[in-house]
């Protein structure tokens, strides 16, 4: 049985990991959500800060629950008018990271974020929802649920798993 620690207790993130791993592995898998710390702002506003948050969560998750087979973390952020997430995965000493697809945000949403609000709170106010960040997210609301936060994360998680599924092609080689 594989043990996968997800660096979040957010159901949207845990479900994305479950969906991606169930497509990539045939073994039984135990999923454990932990409140991993990002060490960045609650609403990261640059690509570097967002990636750093995902990488910091990897370290935090490993400290909170050592000896898992995999650690998977996500950090959502905003940069250049887009919202997206960095996905980071660690298996033993091997680590990989990739970005999800980006969703263009409406100008009025970006304005409120620039005033210090978090994306989830802004979307809840605009769409009369409650805690959308733990459900379909801004992606679900702005795509009429054709995509959701989880569905976009699933794709990115599968991409980040490529080096773990085919390590022989990713290991540094001489010559």
Short mmCIF file of N, CA and C in Angstrom, two decimals:
data_model
loop_
_atom_site.label_atom_id
_atom_site.label_comp_id
_atom_site.label_asym_id
_atom_site.label_seq_id
_atom_site.Cartn_x
_atom_site.Cartn_y
_atom_site.Cartn_z
N UNK A 1 0.85 -1.18 0.00
CA UNK A 1 0.00 0.00 0.00
C UNK A 1 0.89 1.24 0.00
N UNK A 2 0.53 2.20 -0.83
CA UNK A 2 1.23 3.48 -0.85
C UNK A 2 0.60 4.43 0.17
N UNK A 3 1.44 5.24 0.79
CA UNK A 3 0.96 6.30 1.67
C UNK A 3 1.27 7.63 1.00
N UNK A 4 0.23 8.42 0.78
CA UNK A 4 0.37 9.73 0.15
C UNK A 4 -0.09 10.79 1.14
N UNK A 5 0.83 11.67 1.50
CA UNK A 5 0.50 12.78 2.38
C UNK A 5 0.22 14.00 1.52
N UNK A 6 -0.95 14.58 1.71
CA UNK A 6 -1.35 15.79 1.00
C UNK A 6 -1.14 16.95 1.97
N UNK A 7 -0.40 17.95 1.53
CA UNK A 7 -0.08 19.07 2.40
C UNK A 7 -1.20 20.06 2.55
N UNK A 8 -2.41 19.56 2.82
CA UNK A 8 -3.59 20.40 2.99
C UNK A 8 -4.72 19.56 3.57
N UNK A 9 -5.65 20.23 4.22
CA UNK A 9 -6.89 19.58 4.63
C UNK A 9 -8.06 20.04 3.76
N UNK A 10 -7.77 20.81 2.71
CA UNK A 10 -8.79 21.31 1.80
C UNK A 10 -9.33 20.15 0.96
N UNK A 11 -10.64 19.86 1.04
CA UNK A 11 -11.20 18.74 0.29
C UNK A 11 -10.96 18.83 -1.23
N UNK A 12 -10.96 20.02 -1.80
CA UNK A 12 -10.72 20.16 -3.24
C UNK A 12 -9.32 19.67 -3.60
N UNK A 13 -8.35 19.97 -2.77
CA UNK A 13 -6.97 19.55 -3.02
C UNK A 13 -6.79 18.05 -2.78
N UNK A 14 -7.36 17.54 -1.70
CA UNK A 14 -7.25 16.11 -1.41
C UNK A 14 -7.93 15.30 -2.50
N UNK A 15 -9.10 15.72 -2.95
CA UNK A 15 -9.79 15.00 -4.02
C UNK A 15 -9.00 15.01 -5.31
N UNK A 16 -8.33 16.10 -5.61
CA UNK A 16 -7.51 16.17 -6.82
C UNK A 16 -6.37 15.15 -6.74
N UNK A 17 -5.74 15.05 -5.59
CA UNK A 17 -4.65 14.08 -5.42
C UNK A 17 -5.20 12.66 -5.56
N UNK A 18 -6.32 12.38 -4.95
CA UNK A 18 -6.93 11.04 -5.06
C UNK A 18 -7.23 10.69 -6.51
N UNK A 19 -7.82 11.63 -7.25
CA UNK A 19 -8.16 11.36 -8.64
C UNK A 19 -6.91 11.12 -9.49
N UNK A 20 -5.90 11.95 -9.30
CA UNK A 20 -4.68 11.81 -10.10
C UNK A 20 -3.95 10.51 -9.78
N UNK A 21 -3.76 10.23 -8.49
CA UNK A 21 -3.03 9.02 -8.11
C UNK A 21 -3.78 7.75 -8.51
N UNK A 22 -5.11 7.78 -8.44
CA UNK A 22 -5.87 6.58 -8.84
C UNK A 22 -5.75 6.32 -10.34
N UNK A 23 -5.47 7.35 -11.12
CA UNK A 23 -5.24 7.17 -12.56
C UNK A 23 -3.82 6.68 -12.85
N UNK A 24 -2.89 6.99 -11.96
CA UNK A 24 -1.47 6.69 -12.21
C UNK A 24 -0.96 5.41 -11.55
N UNK A 25 -1.64 4.94 -10.52
CA UNK A 25 -1.15 3.79 -9.76
C UNK A 25 -2.27 2.79 -9.54
N UNK A 26 -1.91 1.53 -9.54
CA UNK A 26 -2.91 0.47 -9.33
C UNK A 26 -2.93 -0.03 -7.88
N UNK A 27 -1.91 0.31 -7.10
CA UNK A 27 -1.85 -0.13 -5.71
C UNK A 27 -2.96 0.53 -4.88
N UNK A 28 -3.20 -0.08 -3.74
CA UNK A 28 -4.06 0.57 -2.75
C UNK A 28 -3.30 1.77 -2.20
N UNK A 29 -4.04 2.84 -1.93
CA UNK A 29 -3.40 4.07 -1.48
C UNK A 29 -4.13 4.61 -0.26
N UNK A 30 -3.34 4.96 0.74
CA UNK A 30 -3.86 5.65 1.92
C UNK A 30 -3.51 7.13 1.75
N UNK A 31 -4.50 8.00 1.89
CA UNK A 31 -4.30 9.45 1.76
C UNK A 31 -4.42 10.08 3.13
N UNK A 32 -3.47 10.94 3.46
CA UNK A 32 -3.47 11.63 4.74
C UNK A 32 -3.33 13.12 4.48
N UNK A 33 -4.31 13.89 4.90
CA UNK A 33 -4.23 15.34 4.78
C UNK A 33 -3.60 15.93 6.03
N UNK A 34 -2.66 16.86 5.84
CA UNK A 34 -2.02 17.53 6.96
C UNK A 34 -2.01 19.03 6.70
N UNK A 35 -2.06 19.80 7.75
CA UNK A 35 -2.04 21.26 7.63
C UNK A 35 -0.60 21.74 7.47
N UNK A 36 -0.05 21.55 6.29
CA UNK A 36 1.32 21.95 6.01
C UNK A 36 1.39 23.47 5.85
N UNK A 37 2.44 24.06 6.40
CA UNK A 37 2.60 25.52 6.37
C UNK A 37 3.32 25.94 5.09
N UNK A 38 2.81 27.01 4.47
CA UNK A 38 3.39 27.49 3.21
C UNK A 38 4.53 28.49 3.44
N UNK A 39 4.48 29.22 4.55
CA UNK A 39 5.49 30.23 4.79
C UNK A 39 5.39 31.44 3.88
N UNK A 40 4.29 31.56 3.15
CA UNK A 40 4.06 32.72 2.28
C UNK A 40 2.72 33.34 2.65
N UNK A 41 2.39 34.45 2.01
CA UNK A 41 1.11 35.12 2.28
C UNK A 41 -0.06 34.20 1.99
N UNK A 42 -1.19 34.44 2.67
CA UNK A 42 -2.39 33.66 2.41
C UNK A 42 -2.81 33.75 0.95
N UNK A 43 -2.55 34.88 0.32
CA UNK A 43 -2.85 35.07 -1.10
C UNK A 43 -1.55 35.46 -1.81
N UNK A 44 -0.78 34.46 -2.27
CA UNK A 44 0.46 34.80 -2.99
C UNK A 44 0.16 35.58 -4.26
N UNK A 45 0.98 36.60 -4.50
CA UNK A 45 0.73 37.49 -5.63
C UNK A 45 1.90 37.55 -6.62
N UNK A 46 2.66 36.48 -6.67
CA UNK A 46 3.71 36.36 -7.69
C UNK A 46 3.97 34.89 -7.94
N UNK A 47 4.55 34.61 -9.09
CA UNK A 47 4.87 33.22 -9.43
C UNK A 47 5.90 32.66 -8.45
N UNK A 48 6.93 33.45 -8.14
CA UNK A 48 7.97 32.97 -7.23
C UNK A 48 7.41 32.67 -5.84
N UNK A 49 6.56 33.55 -5.33
CA UNK A 49 5.97 33.33 -4.01
C UNK A 49 5.07 32.10 -4.00
N UNK A 50 4.32 31.91 -5.07
CA UNK A 50 3.42 30.77 -5.16
C UNK A 50 4.20 29.46 -5.20
N UNK A 51 5.24 29.42 -6.02
CA UNK A 51 6.07 28.20 -6.10
C UNK A 51 6.74 27.93 -4.76
N UNK A 52 7.27 28.98 -4.13
CA UNK A 52 7.91 28.82 -2.83
C UNK A 52 6.93 28.24 -1.81
N UNK A 53 5.68 28.68 -1.85
CA UNK A 53 4.66 28.15 -0.94
C UNK A 53 4.47 26.66 -1.11
N UNK A 54 4.42 26.19 -2.36
CA UNK A 54 4.26 24.75 -2.61
C UNK A 54 5.48 23.98 -2.12
N UNK A 55 6.67 24.50 -2.37
CA UNK A 55 7.89 23.81 -1.94
C UNK A 55 8.02 23.81 -0.41
N UNK A 56 7.65 24.92 0.22
CA UNK A 56 7.67 24.97 1.69
C UNK A 56 6.69 23.98 2.28
N UNK A 57 5.55 23.84 1.65
CA UNK A 57 4.56 22.87 2.14
C UNK A 57 5.09 21.44 2.08
N UNK A 58 5.91 21.14 1.05
CA UNK A 58 6.51 19.80 0.97
C UNK A 58 7.34 19.51 2.22
N UNK A 59 8.19 20.45 2.57
CA UNK A 59 9.04 20.28 3.74
C UNK A 59 8.20 20.15 5.01
N UNK A 60 7.19 20.99 5.14
CA UNK A 60 6.32 20.95 6.31
C UNK A 60 5.57 19.63 6.40
N UNK A 61 5.04 19.16 5.28
CA UNK A 61 4.28 17.90 5.27
C UNK A 61 5.17 16.73 5.68
N UNK A 62 6.41 16.72 5.19
CA UNK A 62 7.35 15.64 5.53
C UNK A 62 7.69 15.67 7.02
N UNK A 63 7.78 16.86 7.60
CA UNK A 63 8.06 16.97 9.03
C UNK A 63 6.85 16.52 9.85
N UNK A 64 5.65 16.83 9.37
CA UNK A 64 4.43 16.47 10.11
C UNK A 64 4.13 14.98 10.04
N UNK A 65 4.51 14.35 8.93
CA UNK A 65 4.19 12.93 8.75
C UNK A 65 5.34 12.25 8.00
N UNK A 66 6.43 11.96 8.73
CA UNK A 66 7.58 11.34 8.06
C UNK A 66 7.27 9.92 7.57
N UNK A 67 8.07 9.47 6.63
CA UNK A 67 8.04 8.08 6.14
C UNK A 67 6.89 7.76 5.19
N UNK A 68 6.26 8.75 4.59
CA UNK A 68 5.26 8.47 3.57
C UNK A 68 5.97 8.13 2.26
N UNK A 69 5.25 7.51 1.35
CA UNK A 69 5.81 7.21 0.04
C UNK A 69 5.86 8.45 -0.83
N UNK A 70 4.81 9.26 -0.77
CA UNK A 70 4.73 10.49 -1.56
C UNK A 70 4.22 11.62 -0.68
N UNK A 71 4.66 12.82 -1.02
CA UNK A 71 4.12 14.06 -0.46
C UNK A 71 3.68 14.90 -1.65
N UNK A 72 2.48 15.44 -1.58
CA UNK A 72 1.95 16.26 -2.66
C UNK A 72 1.41 17.54 -2.06
N UNK A 73 1.86 18.67 -2.61
CA UNK A 73 1.39 19.95 -2.10
C UNK A 73 0.99 20.85 -3.26
N UNK A 74 0.09 21.77 -2.96
CA UNK A 74 -0.39 22.73 -3.93
C UNK A 74 -0.43 24.10 -3.28
N UNK A 75 -0.06 25.10 -4.04
CA UNK A 75 -0.18 26.48 -3.57
C UNK A 75 -0.81 27.28 -4.69
N UNK A 76 -1.98 27.82 -4.43
CA UNK A 76 -2.66 28.65 -5.42
C UNK A 76 -2.17 30.08 -5.29
N UNK A 77 -2.04 30.74 -6.42
CA UNK A 77 -1.58 32.12 -6.41
C UNK A 77 -2.12 32.89 -7.59
N UNK A 78 -1.73 34.15 -7.65
CA UNK A 78 -2.17 35.04 -8.73
C UNK A 78 -0.95 35.79 -9.24
N UNK A 79 -0.82 35.84 -10.56
CA UNK A 79 0.26 36.59 -11.18
C UNK A 79 -0.18 36.95 -12.59
N UNK A 80 0.11 38.18 -12.99
CA UNK A 80 -0.22 38.64 -14.34
C UNK A 80 -1.69 38.46 -14.69
N UNK A 81 -2.57 38.64 -13.71
CA UNK A 81 -4.01 38.56 -13.95
C UNK A 81 -4.57 37.15 -14.00
N UNK A 82 -3.74 36.14 -13.73
CA UNK A 82 -4.18 34.74 -13.76
C UNK A 82 -4.14 34.13 -12.38
N UNK A 83 -5.06 33.22 -12.10
CA UNK A 83 -4.95 32.38 -10.92
C UNK A 83 -4.59 30.98 -11.38
N UNK A 84 -3.74 30.32 -10.64
CA UNK A 84 -3.22 28.99 -10.97
C UNK A 84 -2.62 28.43 -9.70
N UNK A 85 -2.07 27.25 -9.79
CA UNK A 85 -1.40 26.65 -8.64
C UNK A 85 -0.08 26.03 -9.05
N UNK A 86 0.86 26.05 -8.14
CA UNK A 86 2.07 25.25 -8.28
C UNK A 86 1.81 23.95 -7.54
N UNK A 87 2.18 22.84 -8.16
CA UNK A 87 2.07 21.51 -7.59
C UNK A 87 3.48 21.02 -7.34
N UNK A 88 3.75 20.50 -6.16
CA UNK A 88 5.07 19.94 -5.84
C UNK A 88 4.87 18.53 -5.30
N UNK A 89 5.75 17.62 -5.72
CA UNK A 89 5.67 16.22 -5.30
C UNK A 89 7.06 15.75 -4.89
N UNK A 90 7.11 15.03 -3.79
CA UNK A 90 8.36 14.41 -3.35
C UNK A 90 8.11 12.93 -3.12
N UNK A 91 9.05 12.15 -3.61
CA UNK A 91 9.09 10.71 -3.37
C UNK A 91 10.53 10.39 -3.01
N UNK A 92 10.78 10.06 -1.76
CA UNK A 92 12.16 9.86 -1.33
C UNK A 92 12.95 11.15 -1.52
N UNK A 93 14.04 11.06 -2.26
CA UNK A 93 14.87 12.23 -2.54
C UNK A 93 14.48 12.92 -3.84
N UNK A 94 13.60 12.30 -4.61
CA UNK A 94 13.21 12.87 -5.90
C UNK A 94 12.06 13.86 -5.71
N UNK A 95 12.21 15.01 -6.32
CA UNK A 95 11.21 16.07 -6.20
C UNK A 95 10.89 16.62 -7.58
N UNK A 96 9.64 16.97 -7.80
CA UNK A 96 9.23 17.59 -9.06
C UNK A 96 8.20 18.67 -8.76
N UNK A 97 8.04 19.59 -9.69
CA UNK A 97 7.04 20.65 -9.52
C UNK A 97 6.60 21.13 -10.90
N UNK A 98 5.35 21.52 -10.98
CA UNK A 98 4.81 22.08 -12.21
C UNK A 98 3.65 23.00 -11.87
N UNK A 99 3.27 23.81 -12.85
CA UNK A 99 2.16 24.75 -12.68
C UNK A 99 0.91 24.22 -13.36
N UNK A 100 -0.23 24.55 -12.78
CA UNK A 100 -1.50 24.22 -13.41
C UNK A 100 -1.81 25.24 -14.51
N UNK A 101 -2.85 24.98 -15.23
CA UNK A 101 -3.35 25.97 -16.19
C UNK A 101 -3.79 27.22 -15.43
N UNK A 102 -3.77 28.34 -16.11
CA UNK A 102 -4.15 29.60 -15.48
C UNK A 102 -5.50 30.09 -15.95
N UNK A 103 -6.25 30.66 -15.04
CA UNK A 103 -7.56 31.23 -15.32
C UNK A 103 -7.47 32.75 -15.28
N UNK A 104 -7.83 33.44 -16.36
CA UNK A 104 -7.84 34.90 -16.31
C UNK A 104 -8.93 35.38 -15.34
N UNK A 105 -8.57 36.31 -14.49
CA UNK A 105 -9.53 36.84 -13.52
C UNK A 105 -10.11 38.16 -14.01
N UNK A 106 -11.39 38.40 -13.71
CA UNK A 106 -12.02 39.66 -14.11
C UNK A 106 -11.35 40.86 -13.42
N UNK A 107 -11.33 42.02 -14.09
CA UNK A 107 -10.70 43.21 -13.51
C UNK A 107 -11.22 43.57 -12.12
N UNK A 108 -12.53 43.44 -11.88
CA UNK A 108 -13.05 43.81 -10.56
C UNK A 108 -12.55 42.86 -9.48
N UNK A 109 -12.30 41.61 -9.84
CA UNK A 109 -11.74 40.65 -8.88
C UNK A 109 -10.30 41.03 -8.57
N UNK A 110 -9.53 41.32 -9.62
CA UNK A 110 -8.13 41.72 -9.43
C UNK A 110 -8.02 42.98 -8.60
N UNK A 111 -8.95 43.91 -8.80
CA UNK A 111 -8.94 45.15 -8.02
C UNK A 111 -9.12 44.86 -6.53
N UNK A 112 -10.07 44.01 -6.20
CA UNK A 112 -10.32 43.69 -4.79
C UNK A 112 -9.15 42.92 -4.18
N UNK A 113 -8.52 42.07 -4.96
CA UNK A 113 -7.34 41.35 -4.47
C UNK A 113 -6.21 42.33 -4.20
N UNK A 114 -6.05 43.32 -5.09
CA UNK A 114 -5.02 44.35 -4.89
C UNK A 114 -5.28 45.16 -3.62
N UNK A 115 -6.54 45.18 -3.16
CA UNK A 115 -6.89 45.87 -1.92
C UNK A 115 -6.67 44.99 -0.69
N UNK A 116 -6.20 43.76 -0.91
CA UNK A 116 -5.86 42.89 0.22
C UNK A 116 -6.80 41.74 0.48
N UNK A 117 -7.83 41.57 -0.34
CA UNK A 117 -8.76 40.45 -0.12
C UNK A 117 -8.20 39.17 -0.76
N UNK A 118 -8.65 38.02 -0.27
CA UNK A 118 -8.28 36.73 -0.85
C UNK A 118 -9.27 36.37 -1.95
N UNK A 119 -8.79 35.64 -2.95
CA UNK A 119 -9.61 35.28 -4.10
C UNK A 119 -10.89 34.56 -3.68
N UNK A 120 -10.79 33.59 -2.81
CA UNK A 120 -11.98 32.85 -2.40
C UNK A 120 -13.05 33.74 -1.78
N UNK A 121 -12.63 34.68 -0.97
CA UNK A 121 -13.58 35.60 -0.33
C UNK A 121 -14.23 36.51 -1.36
N UNK A 122 -13.45 36.99 -2.32
CA UNK A 122 -14.00 37.85 -3.37
C UNK A 122 -15.02 37.07 -4.20
N UNK A 123 -14.68 35.84 -4.56
CA UNK A 123 -15.60 35.04 -5.38
C UNK A 123 -16.88 34.71 -4.60
N UNK A 124 -16.75 34.41 -3.31
CA UNK A 124 -17.95 34.16 -2.49
C UNK A 124 -18.86 35.38 -2.50
N UNK A 125 -18.29 36.56 -2.38
CA UNK A 125 -19.09 37.79 -2.36
C UNK A 125 -19.75 38.04 -3.72
N UNK A 126 -19.02 37.84 -4.80
CA UNK A 126 -19.56 38.12 -6.14
C UNK A 126 -20.62 37.12 -6.58
N UNK A 127 -20.46 35.87 -6.18
CA UNK A 127 -21.35 34.82 -6.66
C UNK A 127 -22.31 34.31 -5.58
N UNK A 128 -22.32 34.95 -4.41
CA UNK A 128 -23.20 34.54 -3.30
C UNK A 128 -23.01 33.06 -2.96
N UNK A 129 -21.73 32.65 -2.86
CA UNK A 129 -21.40 31.29 -2.46
C UNK A 129 -20.75 31.34 -1.08
N UNK A 130 -20.51 30.17 -0.53
CA UNK A 130 -19.86 30.09 0.77
C UNK A 130 -18.71 29.09 0.69
N UNK A 131 -17.51 29.56 1.03
CA UNK A 131 -16.31 28.74 1.07
C UNK A 131 -16.04 28.03 -0.26
N UNK A 132 -16.15 28.77 -1.35
CA UNK A 132 -15.96 28.20 -2.69
C UNK A 132 -14.56 27.63 -2.88
N UNK A 133 -13.58 28.14 -2.13
CA UNK A 133 -12.20 27.65 -2.30
C UNK A 133 -12.05 26.20 -1.89
N UNK A 134 -12.98 25.68 -1.09
CA UNK A 134 -12.94 24.26 -0.73
C UNK A 134 -13.92 23.45 -1.58
N UNK A 135 -14.42 24.08 -2.63
CA UNK A 135 -15.34 23.39 -3.54
C UNK A 135 -14.78 23.56 -4.96
N UNK A 136 -15.54 24.13 -5.86
CA UNK A 136 -15.11 24.27 -7.26
C UNK A 136 -14.16 25.41 -7.52
N UNK A 137 -14.02 26.31 -6.55
CA UNK A 137 -13.11 27.44 -6.69
C UNK A 137 -13.57 28.45 -7.71
N UNK A 138 -12.74 29.48 -7.88
CA UNK A 138 -13.02 30.50 -8.90
C UNK A 138 -13.12 29.87 -10.27
N UNK A 139 -12.34 28.82 -10.50
CA UNK A 139 -12.37 28.13 -11.79
C UNK A 139 -13.76 27.59 -12.06
N UNK A 140 -14.37 26.94 -11.07
CA UNK A 140 -15.72 26.41 -11.25
C UNK A 140 -16.73 27.50 -11.54
N UNK A 141 -16.65 28.58 -10.77
CA UNK A 141 -17.61 29.67 -10.95
C UNK A 141 -17.47 30.33 -12.32
N UNK A 142 -16.24 30.61 -12.74
CA UNK A 142 -16.03 31.36 -13.98
C UNK A 142 -16.08 30.50 -15.25
N UNK A 143 -16.09 29.17 -15.09
CA UNK A 143 -16.26 28.30 -16.26
C UNK A 143 -17.62 27.61 -16.25
N UNK A 144 -18.53 28.09 -15.40
CA UNK A 144 -19.84 27.46 -15.25
C UNK A 144 -19.70 25.97 -14.93
N UNK A 145 -18.69 25.65 -14.15
CA UNK A 145 -18.40 24.31 -13.66
C UNK A 145 -18.02 23.32 -14.75
N UNK A 146 -17.60 23.83 -15.92
CA UNK A 146 -17.02 22.94 -16.93
C UNK A 146 -15.68 22.42 -16.44
N UNK A 147 -14.99 23.24 -15.68
CA UNK A 147 -13.78 22.85 -14.97
C UNK A 147 -13.95 23.27 -13.52
N UNK A 148 -13.20 22.62 -12.64
CA UNK A 148 -13.21 22.99 -11.23
C UNK A 148 -11.76 23.12 -10.76
N UNK A 149 -11.61 23.64 -9.59
CA UNK A 149 -10.28 23.73 -9.00
C UNK A 149 -9.63 22.34 -8.99
N UNK A 150 -10.37 21.33 -8.55
CA UNK A 150 -9.83 19.97 -8.50
C UNK A 150 -9.49 19.44 -9.89
N UNK A 151 -10.35 19.64 -10.86
CA UNK A 151 -10.09 19.06 -12.19
C UNK A 151 -8.83 19.66 -12.82
N UNK A 152 -8.59 20.93 -12.61
CA UNK A 152 -7.39 21.56 -13.14
C UNK A 152 -6.16 21.05 -12.38
N UNK A 153 -6.29 20.86 -11.08
CA UNK A 153 -5.18 20.34 -10.30
C UNK A 153 -4.84 18.90 -10.68
N UNK A 154 -5.86 18.09 -11.00
CA UNK A 154 -5.60 16.69 -11.36
C UNK A 154 -4.62 16.63 -12.53
N UNK A 155 -4.86 17.41 -13.55
CA UNK A 155 -3.98 17.41 -14.71
C UNK A 155 -2.55 17.77 -14.32
N UNK A 156 -2.40 18.81 -13.52
CA UNK A 156 -1.06 19.25 -13.11
C UNK A 156 -0.38 18.19 -12.23
N UNK A 157 -1.12 17.53 -11.38
CA UNK A 157 -0.54 16.48 -10.53
C UNK A 157 -0.03 15.34 -11.39
N UNK A 158 -0.81 14.93 -12.37
CA UNK A 158 -0.38 13.86 -13.28
C UNK A 158 0.90 14.27 -14.01
N UNK A 159 0.97 15.52 -14.45
CA UNK A 159 2.19 16.00 -15.10
C UNK A 159 3.38 15.98 -14.14
N UNK A 160 3.16 16.41 -12.90
CA UNK A 160 4.25 16.42 -11.92
C UNK A 160 4.69 15.01 -11.54
N UNK A 161 3.82 14.03 -11.74
CA UNK A 161 4.18 12.64 -11.43
C UNK A 161 5.05 11.99 -12.51
N UNK A 162 5.15 12.58 -13.69
CA UNK A 162 5.91 11.96 -14.78
C UNK A 162 7.33 11.56 -14.35
N UNK A 163 8.10 12.45 -13.70
CA UNK A 163 9.45 12.04 -13.29
C UNK A 163 9.48 10.90 -12.28
N UNK A 164 8.40 10.74 -11.52
CA UNK A 164 8.32 9.68 -10.52
C UNK A 164 7.91 8.36 -11.16
N UNK A 165 7.18 8.43 -12.23
CA UNK A 165 6.73 7.23 -12.93
C UNK A 165 7.79 6.72 -13.90
N UNK A 166 8.64 7.62 -14.37
CA UNK A 166 9.70 7.26 -15.33
C UNK A 166 11.03 7.86 -14.90
N UNK A 167 11.52 7.51 -13.72
CA UNK A 167 12.73 8.15 -13.20
C UNK A 167 13.96 7.91 -14.07
N UNK A 168 13.98 6.82 -14.78
CA UNK A 168 15.15 6.52 -15.62
C UNK A 168 15.37 7.58 -16.69
N UNK A 169 14.35 8.31 -17.04
CA UNK A 169 14.47 9.35 -18.07
C UNK A 169 14.76 10.73 -17.47
N UNK A 170 14.68 10.84 -16.17
CA UNK A 170 14.85 12.13 -15.51
C UNK A 170 16.11 12.23 -14.66
N UNK A 171 16.73 11.09 -14.39
CA UNK A 171 17.95 11.10 -13.57
C UNK A 171 19.08 11.73 -14.35
N UNK A 172 19.89 12.51 -13.66
CA UNK A 172 21.06 13.14 -14.30
C UNK A 172 22.02 12.06 -14.75
N UNK A 173 22.47 12.19 -15.99
CA UNK A 173 23.42 11.22 -16.53
C UNK A 173 24.61 11.95 -17.11
N UNK A 174 25.76 11.32 -17.02
CA UNK A 174 26.97 11.90 -17.63
C UNK A 174 27.00 11.58 -19.11
N UNK A 175 27.34 12.60 -19.92
CA UNK A 175 27.51 12.41 -21.35
C UNK A 175 26.23 12.27 -22.02
#
